[in-house]
Amino acid sequence: MSARPALTPLAASLPATVPFVGPEALERQSGKPFRARIGANESGFGPSPKVKAAIAAAADHVWKYADPENFELKAALAQHHGVKAENIVVGEGIDGLLGLIVRLYLSEGQTVVTSLGGYPTFNFHVAGFGGRLVTVPYRNDREDIDALLEAAKRENAKLVYFANPDNPMGTWWEAADVQRLIDGLPETTLLVLDEAYGETAPASAIPALDVSRPNVLRMRTFSKAYGLAGLRCGYAIGEAETISSFDKVRNHFGVNRVAISAALAALEDQTYLRSVIEQVAAGRARISAIAAANGLSAIPSATNFVAVDCGGDGAFALKIMQGLVARGLFVRKPMAPGLDRCIRVSVGTDADMDLFEAELPQVLAEARA
Amino acid sequence: MSARPALTPLAASLPATVPFVGPEALERQSGKPFRARIGANESGFGPSPKVKAAIAAAADHVWKYADPENFELKAALAQHHGVKAENIVVGEGIDGLLGLIVRLYLSEGQTVVTSLGGYPTFNFHVAGFGGRLVTVPYRNDREDIDALLEAAKRENAKLVYFANPDNPMGTWWEAADVQRLIDGLPETTLLVLDEAYGETAPASAIPALDVSRPNVLRMRTFSKAYGLAGLRCGYAIGEAETISSFDKVRNHFGVNRVAISAALAALEDQTYLRSVIEQVAAGRARISAIAAANGLSAIPSATNFVAVDCGGDGAFALKIMQGLVARGLFVRKPMAPGLDRCIRVSVGTDADMDLFEAELPQVLAEARA
């Protein structure tokens, strides 16, 4: 055939890429499985045993679509957070919800403000709907609240993305500072406050939920501390009318039934969550100690990973990352100027951390040679 | 606050609704669980025991994101269908893929052709991206291939949706007729050929796969005969460049890891699939017999459900549906003029069918009273 259906001009302009190379692709390239999977901020501790039991039990129900209203999970989340069910929308991970937010609010050419080096999947969605991305550099390895505010006002931004704690640096702001961002934004600018790592942050970093504000969405997930990345279940908390807008475009039967069962069980087992949070804190300390023992400095983190400053430029940190990958340790690294001097190491099990401790000196020696 | 972030004009124009009321919502209204869930064309036979085992085993891996390239499942599907992995894209059910197709191809105001009474979720996506929907009536309870062709040419449609076998009527066309549609469409019109019920159709209804054509996408799912509706795993088969376009916009980490494991196990157990297909055929025959015993006529079906002509108008069929629902049998019905004289009953287990047989006479008597 000579002709073919034409993509929209916007779709035609987009690259057909997989924005993140998955660890599985690297394993296929090398022909060897990774010995430690500590590169995607997954939780090597896994979910609660009660969650695993709920997943196994859910096998008897997978022939049924999930409730399109996600009634039961929203009710449980509402109780957990002290809001109403109408203040919650459940989706296929934060990634899926970010796409819906961009689609709902952003017309082609309109402006979005984020940090240079911030979450690439959000940027992928902005590009995918034809948005104009304005970025603000990090300052002292933190997202720069004042600069974000200034840019949002100057550009009359439709959306501002802010992660607290931050990915990929792990840094965080105290609640009062985040509140300053919330209060300072124009009422017509929607703040996408990504709190994917909220559970591992100090309580003092999380502003009180205020579901009276139509221009703030708080993004949460079961992928990180709850250990359910593979199940794709995230949610947003916000003002009721803002939340109801998702019903205009969401894939109503899109949330996996096993994910719902697992999320309910995970939410119920807060004792397990606390134990994971303690293990994550210990793991961060261990990564910092390993870094220090090798003459490197770890950046303080409130997440389940640590950005380790390799003490050189981006090319040097890239060598470290590649050296670790070649030795079977899956890690990633920030790529933005300034941040790119770091590698990013997820907290893993003791065995994972042992491997990191064992391999880092040799990798460093080779990179320095 | 007085102001709020503005939705896009398109989003603002859309209703915030759940297009299908789920059975769970009806159960919450009545305060009673359904005794038979035979309304959403799910498979009451469930998945293979091997699939259930795979789901339980996957619980140990849910802390990991799924491979964003879905390499393993695409390879298995490619082998199963005799195509290459580059001819397959995996997504969050056919529903999710339909949304991506509309987004990739349809600019606001452009035209889509489908049948009046065809799959509402496809129409939901068309509305959600601002498309103009042109509908063609069914003819003798089948989608009207010639009228679809005529409308597609007349309207210079970007997309044509055609389900074979059809939902909600269960009817089908032979492969030669479908091929006539494929061959007759302009090269610039994309045919979305929904074969969600392909496994339960006679082999003679499914045209040979031809992945050289850029303007045909064949939609398949694990939701129906494979019994995995709750896991959200569908795929499209097509020409390599058409398939690669999905990478521009898809949620790369969106497919559930448990769904992937389950789909691989389901695909492997073709013996189980064949047993389900036999049970479905027997169930269709039983629904037809029950209908006949009550003076109603069942429409011949190639799917896992049967549309039963209630012999009156839409209001009468609605009464039948409501009567069954009130007695704890979840069924649905077509709503389009002409089709609305029917109720739609999914094949269920013997116990489900026993209930349908037991309750229908009384429901009919009440509706006729």
XYZ file of C-alpha atoms in Angstrom:
738
model
C 0.000 0.000 0.000
C 1.212 3.476 -0.726
C -0.840 5.445 1.787
C -1.498 4.943 5.475
C -3.756 6.490 8.108
C -2.304 9.793 9.241
C -1.477 10.317 12.865
C -2.567 13.627 14.341
C 0.065 16.320 13.741
C 0.899 16.165 17.446
C 1.272 12.375 17.497
C 3.342 12.487 14.323
C 5.738 14.882 16.046
C 6.351 12.575 19.005
C 9.165 10.025 19.144
C 8.191 6.348 19.418
C 10.413 5.436 22.310
C 10.389 3.641 25.625
C 11.460 6.545 27.854
C 13.009 4.349 30.531
C 15.050 1.310 29.626
C 13.798 -1.388 31.960
C 16.164 -3.671 33.865
C 14.755 -6.580 31.877
C 16.046 -5.015 28.660
C 19.514 -4.690 30.206
C 19.330 -8.310 31.311
C 18.434 -9.375 27.794
C 21.412 -7.408 26.482
C 23.876 -8.913 28.935
C 22.318 -12.358 28.982
C 22.536 -12.366 32.790
C 19.959 -11.568 35.467
C 20.823 -8.740 37.821
C 22.128 -9.813 41.208
C 20.612 -6.751 42.871
C 17.678 -4.764 41.520
C 18.213 -1.410 43.211
C 17.660 1.043 40.391
C 13.941 1.787 40.095
C 13.081 2.676 43.695
C 11.062 -0.470 44.045
C 10.766 -2.037 47.479
C 12.940 -5.116 47.729
C 11.202 -5.854 51.027
C 8.088 -6.622 49.049
C 4.558 -6.259 50.311
C 3.128 -7.570 53.560
C 2.605 -11.352 53.772
C -1.067 -10.498 54.220
C -0.965 -8.742 50.850
C 0.569 -11.783 49.211
C -2.219 -13.884 50.667
C -4.771 -11.405 49.329
C -3.221 -11.637 45.873
C -3.403 -15.416 45.895
C -7.009 -15.271 47.085
C -7.862 -12.757 44.372
C -7.009 -15.365 41.735
C -10.499 -16.770 42.233
C -12.001 -13.412 41.256
C -9.915 -12.292 38.290
C -12.640 -13.352 35.855
C -14.654 -10.353 37.059
C -13.993 -6.767 36.100
C -13.177 -4.573 39.052
C -15.806 -2.180 40.352
C -15.531 0.841 38.015
C -16.207 3.151 40.950
C -13.469 1.584 43.082
C -15.903 2.101 45.920
C -14.314 -0.116 48.525
C -10.763 1.114 48.068
C -11.831 4.752 47.980
C -13.768 4.236 51.217
C -10.739 2.673 52.891
C -8.441 5.416 51.637
C -10.892 8.100 52.728
C -10.938 6.685 56.218
C -7.167 6.332 56.246
C -6.628 9.942 55.241
C -9.573 11.516 57.032
C -11.248 12.779 53.860
C -14.329 11.711 51.931
C -14.473 9.185 49.126
C -15.396 12.044 46.783
C -11.931 13.471 47.453
C -10.163 10.433 46.011
C -9.639 9.037 42.547
C -7.915 5.695 42.040
C -5.941 5.048 38.888
C -3.376 2.854 37.172
C -0.457 4.162 39.219
C 0.507 7.800 39.576
C 1.838 7.559 36.008
C -1.636 6.910 34.646
C -3.182 9.672 36.710
C -0.517 12.166 35.612
C -1.480 11.481 32.018
C -5.122 12.153 32.802
C -4.284 15.399 34.613
C -2.309 16.711 31.671
C -5.076 15.687 29.294
C -7.790 17.352 31.381
C -6.061 20.691 31.846
C -3.543 21.288 29.108
C -4.373 22.516 25.646
C -1.622 22.327 23.054
C 0.970 25.039 23.567
C 0.015 25.808 27.145
C 2.687 25.951 29.766
C 3.737 23.586 32.496
C 6.402 24.334 35.075
C 8.612 21.665 36.598
C 12.185 21.206 37.744
C 15.030 20.485 35.333
C 15.713 16.840 36.093
C 12.306 16.174 37.646
C 10.122 13.152 36.909
C 10.535 12.264 33.219
C 7.219 10.422 32.945
C 5.366 13.623 33.791
C 7.317 15.386 31.061
C 6.463 12.523 28.688
C 2.772 13.199 29.259
C 3.216 16.971 28.814
C 4.959 16.364 25.503
C 2.309 13.806 24.600
C -0.430 16.412 24.874
C 1.587 19.140 23.195
C 2.390 21.188 26.284
C 5.230 23.647 26.632
C 7.584 22.639 29.399
C 9.334 25.368 31.378
C 11.974 24.028 33.728
C 13.614 25.513 36.771
C 17.005 24.245 37.975
C 17.373 22.489 41.299
C 19.071 24.528 44.010
C 21.339 22.725 46.430
C 19.947 19.430 45.179
C 16.396 20.374 46.076
C 13.571 21.491 43.843
C 13.580 25.289 44.105
C 10.245 26.351 45.547
C 10.761 30.083 45.062
C 11.913 29.663 41.500
C 8.985 27.350 40.736
C 6.609 29.939 42.172
C 8.226 32.723 40.205
C 8.130 30.728 36.973
C 4.531 29.640 37.488
C 3.405 33.244 37.927
C 5.575 34.641 35.155
C 4.420 32.009 32.686
C 0.826 31.872 33.861
C 1.345 28.104 34.033
C -1.610 25.743 33.820
C 0.214 23.080 35.841
C 3.124 22.978 38.237
C 4.756 19.674 39.114
C 6.493 19.377 42.455
C 7.647 16.150 44.118
C 8.106 16.086 47.863
C 10.172 14.147 48.734
C 11.930 14.536 45.439
C 12.901 11.975 42.849
C 15.732 11.593 41.699
C 17.573 13.394 44.523
C 15.647 12.145 47.566
C 15.628 15.592 49.138
C 12.591 17.186 50.746
C 11.057 20.358 52.066
C 9.260 20.853 55.341
C 5.495 21.219 55.243
C 5.579 24.959 55.895
C 7.651 25.477 52.760
C 5.359 23.303 50.663
C 2.435 25.260 52.072
C 4.151 28.441 50.909
C 4.156 27.005 47.392
C 0.489 26.011 47.673
C -0.536 29.407 48.999
C 1.600 31.340 46.563
C 0.336 29.833 43.327
C -2.404 31.519 41.329
C -5.796 29.933 41.962
C -5.935 29.010 38.296
C -2.686 27.042 38.381
C -3.014 23.409 39.362
C -0.287 22.085 41.633
C 0.517 18.428 41.047
C 2.090 17.550 44.373
C 3.699 14.163 43.882
C 4.027 12.435 47.242
C 4.908 8.989 45.923
C 7.562 8.804 48.630
C 5.393 10.382 51.312
C 5.344 7.322 53.556
C 9.118 7.279 53.998
C 9.347 11.031 54.655
C 9.329 12.658 58.080
C 5.768 13.551 59.048
C 6.923 17.153 59.256
C 7.433 17.200 55.483
C 3.823 16.468 54.598
C 1.386 19.409 54.709
C -2.031 18.783 56.208
C -4.550 17.625 53.624
C -6.839 20.466 52.600
C -9.487 19.218 50.215
C -11.136 22.620 49.933
C -8.573 23.812 47.393
C -9.503 23.084 43.778
C -5.949 23.682 42.565
C -3.957 21.057 44.459
C -3.789 17.334 43.751
C -1.844 15.137 46.131
C -0.499 12.070 44.357
C 0.008 8.861 46.324
C 0.883 5.317 45.393
C 1.111 1.724 46.529
C 4.224 1.292 44.380
C 6.875 2.437 46.821
C 6.704 1.818 50.577
C 3.788 -0.589 50.145
C 5.871 -2.661 47.742
C 3.350 -2.981 44.909
C 5.017 -1.296 41.923
C 4.020 -4.114 39.570
C 0.338 -3.808 40.412
C -0.213 -0.244 39.157
C -2.352 1.342 41.796
C -2.070 4.990 42.672
C -4.493 7.662 43.750
C -4.975 11.386 43.941
C -6.498 13.322 46.820
C -8.157 16.655 46.138
C -11.197 18.856 46.138
C -14.356 16.996 45.128
C -15.075 18.776 41.839
C -11.448 18.536 40.765
C -11.526 14.829 41.582
C -14.800 14.251 39.752
C -13.245 15.618 36.558
C -11.260 12.410 36.217
C -14.540 10.623 35.504
C -14.697 12.547 32.225
C -11.747 10.712 30.739
C -10.500 7.871 32.901
C -10.574 4.271 31.792
C -13.335 3.274 34.173
C -12.597 -0.425 34.233
C -8.852 0.188 34.084
C -7.796 -0.637 37.614
C -6.779 -4.218 38.112
C -8.891 -6.299 40.451
C -5.857 -7.943 42.049
C -4.385 -4.493 42.631
C -7.520 -3.416 44.464
C -7.452 -6.469 46.717
C -3.755 -6.027 47.370
C -4.112 -2.311 48.092
C -6.896 -2.939 50.597
C -4.792 -5.518 52.400
C -1.721 -3.283 52.285
C -3.571 -0.335 53.731
C -4.856 -2.530 56.526
C -1.402 -3.724 57.549
C 0.102 -0.482 58.807
C 2.309 -2.479 61.186
C 4.069 -3.983 58.202
C 4.326 -0.563 56.569
C 6.029 0.815 59.658
C 8.511 -2.040 59.643
C 9.337 -1.301 56.004
C 9.773 2.384 56.779
C 12.253 1.456 59.514
C 14.113 -0.864 57.193
C 14.208 1.851 54.549
C 15.667 4.320 57.041
C 18.300 1.778 58.044
C 19.046 1.072 54.402
C 19.523 4.765 53.635
C 21.968 4.983 56.517
C 23.810 1.977 55.212
C 24.090 3.374 51.682
C 25.413 6.608 53.185
C 27.953 4.698 55.247
C 29.094 2.695 52.235
C 29.422 5.909 50.246
C 31.432 7.545 53.055
C 33.695 4.512 53.384
C 34.539 5.010 49.722
C 35.154 8.733 50.029
C 31.811 9.673 48.482
C 29.018 11.681 50.033
C 25.386 10.644 50.118
C 22.707 13.278 49.790
C 20.261 13.200 52.714
C 17.105 11.403 51.585
C 13.511 11.056 52.713
C 12.742 8.419 50.094
C 13.518 4.723 49.598
C 16.668 5.570 47.648
C 19.811 7.640 48.059
C 21.542 9.847 45.529
C 25.251 9.330 45.978
C 27.506 12.192 44.875
C 30.345 10.471 43.073
C 32.587 13.494 43.503
C 33.201 14.120 39.834
C 31.295 15.177 36.754
C 28.421 13.476 34.959
C 30.743 11.351 32.854
C 32.449 10.036 35.964
C 29.158 9.154 37.664
C 28.029 7.477 34.457
C 31.123 5.272 34.585
C 30.249 4.288 38.145
C 26.717 3.453 37.158
C 27.879 1.434 34.169
C 30.443 -0.364 36.289
C 27.789 -1.380 38.797
C 25.440 -2.487 36.028
C 28.227 -4.545 34.441
C 28.704 -6.283 37.795
C 25.033 -7.163 38.005
C 23.782 -4.281 40.148
C 20.903 -2.420 38.541
C 21.149 1.254 39.524
C 20.201 4.445 37.718
C 21.382 8.045 37.780
C 20.068 11.568 37.347
C 20.946 13.104 33.993
C 20.281 16.831 34.455
C 23.304 19.153 34.693
C 24.497 19.390 38.272
C 22.459 16.438 39.439
C 24.276 14.163 37.032
C 27.305 13.905 39.317
C 25.248 11.399 41.309
C 24.125 7.816 41.007
C 20.804 6.789 42.498
C 20.730 3.664 44.626
C 17.456 2.218 45.910
C 17.362 0.747 49.366
C 17.336 -3.020 49.017
C 17.550 -6.058 51.209
C 20.650 -6.720 53.278
C 21.884 -9.002 50.511
C 21.445 -6.186 47.979
C 23.328 -3.764 50.217
C 26.086 -6.311 50.813
C 26.612 -6.557 47.072
C 26.694 -2.787 46.715
C 29.266 -2.601 49.509
C 31.342 -5.351 47.963
C 31.361 -4.025 44.411
C 31.562 -0.247 44.802
C 35.294 -0.061 45.691
C 36.335 -1.974 42.595
C 33.991 -0.014 40.363
C 35.364 3.247 41.754
C 38.942 2.112 41.266
C 38.269 1.257 37.641
C 36.441 4.525 37.010
C 39.331 6.491 38.513
C 41.942 4.581 36.553
C -11.392 30.341 46.619
C -13.222 32.043 43.842
C -11.259 30.760 40.861
C -10.110 27.302 39.872
C -7.868 25.793 37.209
C -9.697 25.681 33.905
C -10.195 22.394 32.165
C -9.513 22.380 28.450
C -12.603 23.429 26.483
C -12.978 19.838 25.340
C -12.707 18.397 28.860
C -15.113 21.017 30.171
C -17.653 19.882 27.602
C -17.540 16.237 28.681
C -19.858 14.745 31.302
C -18.258 13.363 34.473
C -19.945 9.992 34.473
C -19.243 6.317 34.902
C -20.526 5.105 31.507
C -21.384 1.610 32.721
C -22.981 1.046 36.088
C -21.038 -1.843 37.567
C -22.756 -4.803 39.210
C -21.130 -3.764 42.474
C -23.013 -0.461 42.373
C -26.288 -2.348 41.892
C -25.375 -4.617 44.785
C -24.726 -1.602 46.980
C -28.119 -0.185 46.003
C -30.002 -3.394 46.737
C -27.917 -4.372 49.725
C -27.687 -7.919 48.336
C -25.002 -9.684 46.320
C -26.035 -10.996 42.915
C -26.755 -14.701 42.803
C -25.601 -14.909 39.183
C -23.208 -12.495 37.535
C -24.097 -12.972 33.882
C -24.269 -9.395 32.623
C -20.795 -8.252 31.619
C -19.674 -11.107 29.365
C -17.141 -12.207 31.893
C -16.206 -15.878 32.033
C -17.786 -17.542 35.020
C -15.600 -20.553 34.272
C -12.653 -18.496 35.382
C -9.105 -18.937 34.165
C -7.124 -22.153 34.011
C -5.959 -23.594 37.346
C -2.454 -23.097 35.984
C -3.224 -19.396 35.612
C -4.401 -19.205 39.203
C -1.171 -20.838 40.272
C 0.769 -18.307 38.202
C -1.101 -15.453 39.879
C -0.287 -16.780 43.335
C 3.348 -17.225 42.346
C 3.462 -13.697 40.947
C 2.756 -12.324 44.422
C 6.475 -12.699 45.144
C 7.281 -10.376 42.260
C 4.719 -7.595 42.554
C 7.292 -5.280 44.131
C 8.891 -4.992 40.698
C 7.544 -2.946 37.826
C 6.705 -5.024 34.794
C 9.033 -4.963 31.816
C 7.996 -1.786 29.934
C 8.621 -3.555 26.634
C 6.422 -6.543 27.594
C 9.049 -8.558 25.781
C 8.162 -12.006 27.031
C 4.419 -11.741 26.466
C 4.863 -10.190 23.034
C 7.204 -13.032 22.075
C 4.688 -15.631 23.239
C 1.834 -13.883 21.433
C 3.907 -13.537 18.282
C 4.584 -17.260 18.277
C 0.952 -18.039 19.009
C -0.289 -15.915 16.130
C 2.550 -16.527 13.696
C 3.610 -12.894 13.510
C 6.597 -10.970 14.858
C 6.836 -9.255 18.216
C 6.999 -5.930 16.358
C 3.438 -6.624 15.191
C 2.049 -6.644 18.720
C 1.383 -4.037 21.366
C 0.188 -5.034 24.821
C -1.994 -2.687 26.825
C -4.338 -2.315 29.757
C -7.166 -4.218 28.121
C -8.678 -3.420 24.753
C -10.357 -0.441 26.439
C -7.013 1.165 27.175
C -5.711 0.477 23.686
C -8.863 1.928 22.095
C -8.213 5.169 23.956
C -4.665 5.283 22.627
C -5.818 4.608 19.063
C -8.308 7.459 19.171
C -5.694 9.753 20.685
C -3.085 8.859 18.072
C -5.277 9.318 15.027
C -8.147 11.630 15.784
C -7.927 15.409 15.845
C -10.892 17.271 17.300
C -13.821 17.315 14.914
C -12.606 14.444 12.762
C -14.955 11.637 11.945
C -15.273 8.112 13.225
C -17.724 5.562 11.873
C -19.269 2.862 14.003
C -22.560 1.041 14.414
C -25.504 2.545 16.290
C -25.483 0.462 19.451
C -21.846 -0.645 19.112
C -19.292 -0.699 21.894
C -19.963 2.334 24.139
C -16.443 2.498 25.572
C -15.062 3.145 22.100
C -17.586 5.960 21.705
C -16.548 7.276 25.129
C -12.970 7.608 23.886
C -14.078 9.254 20.638
C -16.060 11.822 22.625
C -13.148 12.206 25.012
C -10.881 13.307 22.197
C -13.486 15.466 20.542
C -14.254 13.237 17.598
C -17.415 13.302 15.531
C -19.248 9.996 15.680
C -21.176 8.851 12.633
C -23.288 5.774 13.276
C -24.795 3.209 10.974
C -27.774 1.098 12.066
C -27.470 -2.634 12.493
C -29.164 -4.695 9.812
C -30.809 -7.941 10.797
C -29.041 -7.721 14.160
C -25.624 -7.623 12.538
C -23.295 -4.710 12.020
C -23.889 -3.612 8.445
C -20.638 -4.004 6.546
C -21.818 -2.337 3.362
C -23.279 0.610 5.200
C -20.104 0.978 7.283
C -18.059 0.964 4.088
C -20.320 3.496 2.453
C -20.261 5.787 5.487
C -16.494 5.514 5.873
C -15.961 6.570 2.263
C -18.614 9.261 2.276
C -17.316 10.789 5.483
C -13.642 10.259 4.755
C -13.505 8.698 8.217
C -10.241 8.545 10.131
C -11.367 5.456 12.034
C -13.932 2.721 11.564
C -14.874 0.477 14.458
C -16.143 -2.997 13.713
C -16.555 -5.848 16.173
C -16.566 -9.403 14.904
C -18.177 -11.232 16.591
C -20.334 -8.348 17.661
C -21.161 -7.021 21.099
C -23.995 -6.565 22.182
C -25.763 -8.842 19.693
C -23.331 -11.759 19.488
C -23.718 -11.997 15.729
C -20.834 -12.418 13.313
C -19.710 -12.273 9.715
C -17.652 -14.798 7.831
C -14.035 -13.959 7.117
C -14.673 -13.248 3.435
C -17.132 -10.519 4.357
C -14.771 -8.993 6.881
C -12.071 -9.113 4.234
C -14.414 -7.193 1.936
C -14.562 -4.470 4.560
C -10.783 -4.474 4.967
C -10.202 -4.333 1.227
C -12.876 -1.754 0.600
C -11.756 0.907 3.041
C -9.574 3.792 1.928
C -5.914 3.202 2.771
C -6.044 6.283 4.971
C -8.895 4.983 7.115
C -7.863 2.857 10.072
C -10.049 -0.148 10.751
C -10.297 -1.037 14.419
C -11.320 -4.669 14.174
C -12.384 -5.689 17.653
C -12.039 -9.440 18.024
C -12.478 -9.581 21.790
C -14.748 -12.581 21.257
C -12.586 -14.129 18.563
C -11.767 -17.270 20.535
C -15.414 -18.323 20.828
C -16.187 -17.644 17.157
C -16.044 -20.223 14.395
C -12.604 -20.213 12.787
C -14.311 -19.322 9.522
C -15.240 -15.913 10.949
C -11.677 -14.755 11.539
C -9.776 -13.434 8.523
C -6.150 -14.462 8.154
C -3.787 -12.077 9.882
C -2.129 -9.757 7.402
C 0.408 -7.551 9.135
C 1.425 -5.842 5.918
C -1.567 -3.497 6.065
C -0.947 -0.258 7.967
C -4.667 0.481 8.281
C -5.967 -2.511 10.223
C -5.592 -3.193 13.925
C -6.876 -6.499 15.283
C -7.878 -6.158 18.937
C -7.612 -9.190 21.204
C -7.995 -9.720 24.923
C -7.484 -12.072 27.832
C -10.712 -10.761 29.377
C -13.214 -13.035 27.717
C -12.530 -16.690 26.861
C -9.311 -16.668 28.906
C -11.280 -15.514 31.955
C -9.078 -12.606 33.023
C -11.329 -9.537 32.758
C -10.145 -8.196 36.110
C -6.495 -8.255 35.111
C -6.684 -5.769 32.244
C -4.568 -7.277 29.547
C -5.343 -6.821 25.899
C -3.300 -6.489 22.765
C -3.421 -5.281 19.206
C -1.930 -6.983 16.180
C -0.932 -4.904 13.192
C 1.690 -3.642 10.800
C 4.971 -2.849 12.524
C 5.005 0.928 12.040
C 1.367 1.241 13.071
C 2.151 -0.807 16.170
C 5.247 1.209 17.013
C 3.133 4.379 17.127
C 1.692 3.240 20.435
C 5.117 3.801 21.966
C 4.568 7.526 21.404
C 1.831 7.773 23.982
C 1.324 4.573 25.933
C 1.874 4.342 29.665
C 5.013 2.260 29.367
C 4.908 0.765 32.835
C 1.124 0.513 32.759
C 0.622 -3.207 32.307
C 0.264 -5.105 35.539
C 2.958 -7.636 36.345
C 0.437 -10.190 37.603
C -1.520 -9.764 34.371
C 1.582 -10.550 32.343
C 2.289 -13.720 34.331
C -1.337 -14.772 34.085
C -1.523 -14.074 30.368
C 1.586 -16.126 29.691
C 0.161 -19.057 31.637
C -3.234 -18.666 29.973
C -1.735 -18.654 26.512
C 0.199 -21.790 27.327
C -2.877 -23.719 28.443
C -4.748 -23.998 25.170
C -6.304 -27.241 26.375
C -8.118 -25.324 29.066
C -9.124 -22.650 26.562
C -10.667 -25.297 24.323
C -12.642 -26.702 27.246
C -13.976 -23.229 28.011
C -14.925 -22.715 24.391
C -16.885 -25.974 24.503
C -18.602 -24.956 27.716
C -19.437 -21.588 26.194
C -20.989 -23.250 23.168
C -23.037 -25.510 25.440
C -24.056 -22.505 27.523
C -25.221 -20.590 24.470
C -27.340 -23.579 23.467
C -28.794 -23.737 26.949
C -29.695 -20.034 26.993
C -31.358 -20.495 23.606
C -33.293 -23.488 24.895
C -34.411 -21.599 27.988
C -35.512 -18.707 25.794
C -37.427 -21.040 23.483
C -39.093 -22.794 26.407
C -40.424 -19.385 27.404
C -41.602 -18.467 23.933
C -38.659 -16.142 23.263
C -36.080 -16.403 20.524
C -32.353 -16.249 21.027
C -30.202 -14.587 18.410
C -27.469 -16.906 17.127
C -24.203 -15.969 18.844
C -20.495 -16.537 18.331
C -19.590 -14.920 21.643
C -19.793 -15.885 25.314
C -23.245 -14.322 25.615
C -26.606 -14.484 23.927
C -28.949 -11.665 23.030
C -32.463 -12.868 23.744
C -35.267 -11.226 21.790
C -37.966 -10.636 24.382
C -40.596 -10.326 21.689
C -41.725 -6.840 22.549
C -40.387 -3.315 22.512
C -37.486 -1.777 24.424
C -39.654 -0.974 27.418
C -40.754 -4.585 27.664
C -37.198 -5.928 27.481
C -36.168 -3.370 30.078
C -38.804 -4.775 32.410
C -37.403 -8.269 31.894
C -33.903 -7.060 32.634
C -35.044 -5.219 35.727
C -37.021 -8.227 36.889
C -33.987 -10.465 36.594
C -31.798 -7.906 38.364
C -34.366 -7.623 41.162
C -34.168 -11.395 41.579
C -30.400 -11.304 41.898
C -29.414 -12.062 38.308
C -27.093 -9.450 36.850
C -27.832 -9.102 33.131
C -27.634 -6.146 30.768
C -29.373 -5.149 27.544
C -28.722 -3.282 24.320
C -30.217 0.214 24.266
C -30.135 1.217 20.588
C -33.456 1.319 18.712
C -34.272 -2.108 17.293
C -31.636 -3.882 19.342
C -33.312 -2.765 22.534
C -35.976 -5.466 22.267
C -33.315 -7.855 23.593
C -31.659 -8.643 26.871
C -28.066 -9.828 26.880
C -27.248 -12.889 28.958
C -23.659 -14.030 29.441
C -22.913 -17.718 29.510
C -22.301 -18.725 33.110
C -21.769 -21.835 35.120
C -24.462 -24.488 35.314
C -25.607 -22.947 38.587
C -25.932 -19.558 36.870
C -27.912 -21.072 34.031
C -30.137 -22.978 36.473
C -31.022 -19.701 38.138
C -31.778 -18.077 34.814
C -33.994 -21.003 33.889
C -35.761 -20.874 37.238
C -36.402 -17.145 37.343
C -37.178 -16.201 33.755
C -40.748 -17.564 33.653
C -41.821 -15.563 36.699
C -40.096 -12.419 35.448
C -41.824 -12.798 32.098
C -45.200 -13.325 33.721
C -44.784 -10.179 35.779
C -43.626 -8.155 32.792
C -46.603 -9.317 30.769
C -49.043 -8.585 33.533
